[in-house]
Amino acid sequence: MSRSANTNAVLCLLLCTFFWGASFPVGKHALGEVNALTLVMWRFSIAAVCLYLYAKYKHMPMPNLTPKQWVWAIGVSIIGVGGLNLGLFTGLAQTNANNGALIMALSPLVTSLIGSVAQRQFPTKGALFSLVVCLSGVLLVLTDGAFAKLLGFEFNHGDQMIFLGMLCWSLYTYLTQGISRWMPMIPYTLVGMLSGLGVISLMVLFSAEVHPIQESLVISRGVLVDLIFIGVFGTVGGYLLWISGVKQLGAANASLFFNFVPVFAALTAFAYGQQVTILQLVGMMIVIAGLLIPRLFKWQQARLASRKATV
């Protein structure tokens, strides 16, 4: 692999995690004017249009699947894409954007643990280390340093919703590995956006408190920019950049960049004037350390082994 190709992949992944991290405080800002369901409808609609145009530009036909495969792909998409966005943006209306980013930073680890359970394999020592350290960092933030809250399960409702959304996304990520063997990722993501849009539309239809058309007609220019950013960059752009980086560096190396999501979320939140506490920064560093240390240790072992092999 050429150095320029690797450099481009790193830049793609950094830009991707910036888009994803920035979506938390940007979404928090937009929720000041629109309902969470309205925001999600905007996100799905913009992303679906962009993905459809991209698929047409790349001449990607929709795959010819069996009815069972279509039901499985749509069902998994409803749980993962719909569950994530519903939990995430409903939760962001009631909690801090940095809390949301920290909780979502657990997703790669939870996905790995789901895989271990599904395959009936005991998690590796590195995965267990990451789980303990990362959960400690997240719980430090969610309990405001008062771990006694754990005894009464006194968590912010918004944090709970985002945690449930993270679980839905982790399950979706694991199940997608199997679906990707018979369905290309771009059409699959388009199906996910349309499935999520359908579910949210039904929820809006039966909700007397949400009026997406009326809300959209009176939003400010700044919030309109927020919604376009989340749909175009936070969804479609981030996804395409992630695919490009994974193809070049591999899934294991690319997953390391996910650790930058809470960092970019905190920086963007600060730029928006949203509060970033010392406790959140400490929790962020603990989570990143928990995710990176086992990988760095494994990388060092592989490096020493290769040196011994060449002696």
Tab-separated table of N, CA, C and O in Angstrom, residues 110-123 174:
chain	number	residue	atom	x	y	z
A	110	VAL	N	-19.328	-2.792	22.215
A	110	VAL	CA	-20.561	-3.554	22.419
A	110	VAL	C	-20.811	-4.472	21.227
A	110	VAL	O	-21.258	-5.617	21.391
A	111	THR	N	-20.519	-3.996	20.024
A	111	THR	CA	-20.664	-4.842	18.833
A	111	THR	C	-19.781	-6.074	18.939
A	111	THR	O	-20.200	-7.190	18.614
A	112	SER	N	-18.545	-5.885	19.402
A	112	SER	CA	-17.625	-7.003	19.584
A	112	SER	C	-18.152	-7.992	20.621
A	112	SER	O	-18.068	-9.214	20.436
A	113	LEU	N	-18.725	-7.479	21.709
A	113	LEU	CA	-19.268	-8.348	22.750
A	113	LEU	C	-20.501	-9.102	22.255
A	113	LEU	O	-20.699	-10.275	22.601
A	114	ILE	N	-21.335	-8.443	21.456
A	114	ILE	CA	-22.497	-9.123	20.873
A	114	ILE	C	-22.030	-10.286	19.997
A	114	ILE	O	-22.598	-11.379	20.025
A	115	GLY	N	-20.964	-10.057	19.236
A	115	GLY	CA	-20.408	-11.115	18.406
A	115	GLY	C	-19.898	-12.279	19.234
A	115	GLY	O	-20.094	-13.447	18.875
A	116	SER	N	-19.263	-11.977	20.363
A	116	SER	CA	-18.753	-13.037	21.236
A	116	SER	C	-19.890	-13.879	21.799
A	116	SER	O	-19.809	-15.107	21.857
A	117	VAL	N	-20.976	-13.210	22.202
A	117	VAL	CA	-22.128	-13.930	22.743
A	117	VAL	C	-22.793	-14.771	21.658
A	117	VAL	O	-23.136	-15.944	21.878
A	118	ALA	N	-22.973	-14.179	20.459
A	118	ALA	CA	-23.639	-14.888	19.371
A	118	ALA	C	-22.847	-16.111	18.929
A	118	ALA	O	-23.420	-17.139	18.557
A	119	GLN	N	-21.522	-16.002	18.961
A	119	GLN	CA	-20.671	-17.108	18.538
A	119	GLN	C	-20.265	-18.013	19.697
A	119	GLN	O	-19.467	-18.934	19.532
A	120	ARG	N	-20.809	-17.717	20.894
A	120	ARG	CA	-20.533	-18.503	22.093
A	120	ARG	C	-19.041	-18.603	22.377
A	120	ARG	O	-18.510	-19.663	22.700
A	121	GLN	N	-18.384	-17.464	22.237
A	121	GLN	CA	-16.961	-17.375	22.535
A	121	GLN	C	-16.752	-16.403	23.689
A	121	GLN	O	-17.404	-15.355	23.751
A	122	PHE	N	-15.851	-16.743	24.578
A	122	PHE	CA	-15.566	-15.852	25.699
A	122	PHE	C	-14.776	-14.647	25.185
A	122	PHE	O	-13.848	-14.801	24.388
A	123	PRO	N	-15.155	-13.421	25.589
A	123	PRO	CA	-14.430	-12.234	25.127
A	123	PRO	C	-12.947	-12.304	25.484
A	123	PRO	O	-12.558	-12.898	26.496
A	174	TYR	N	-23.580	-5.635	13.921
A	174	TYR	CA	-23.229	-7.061	13.907
A	174	TYR	C	-24.026	-7.821	12.850
A	174	TYR	O	-23.466	-8.606	12.077
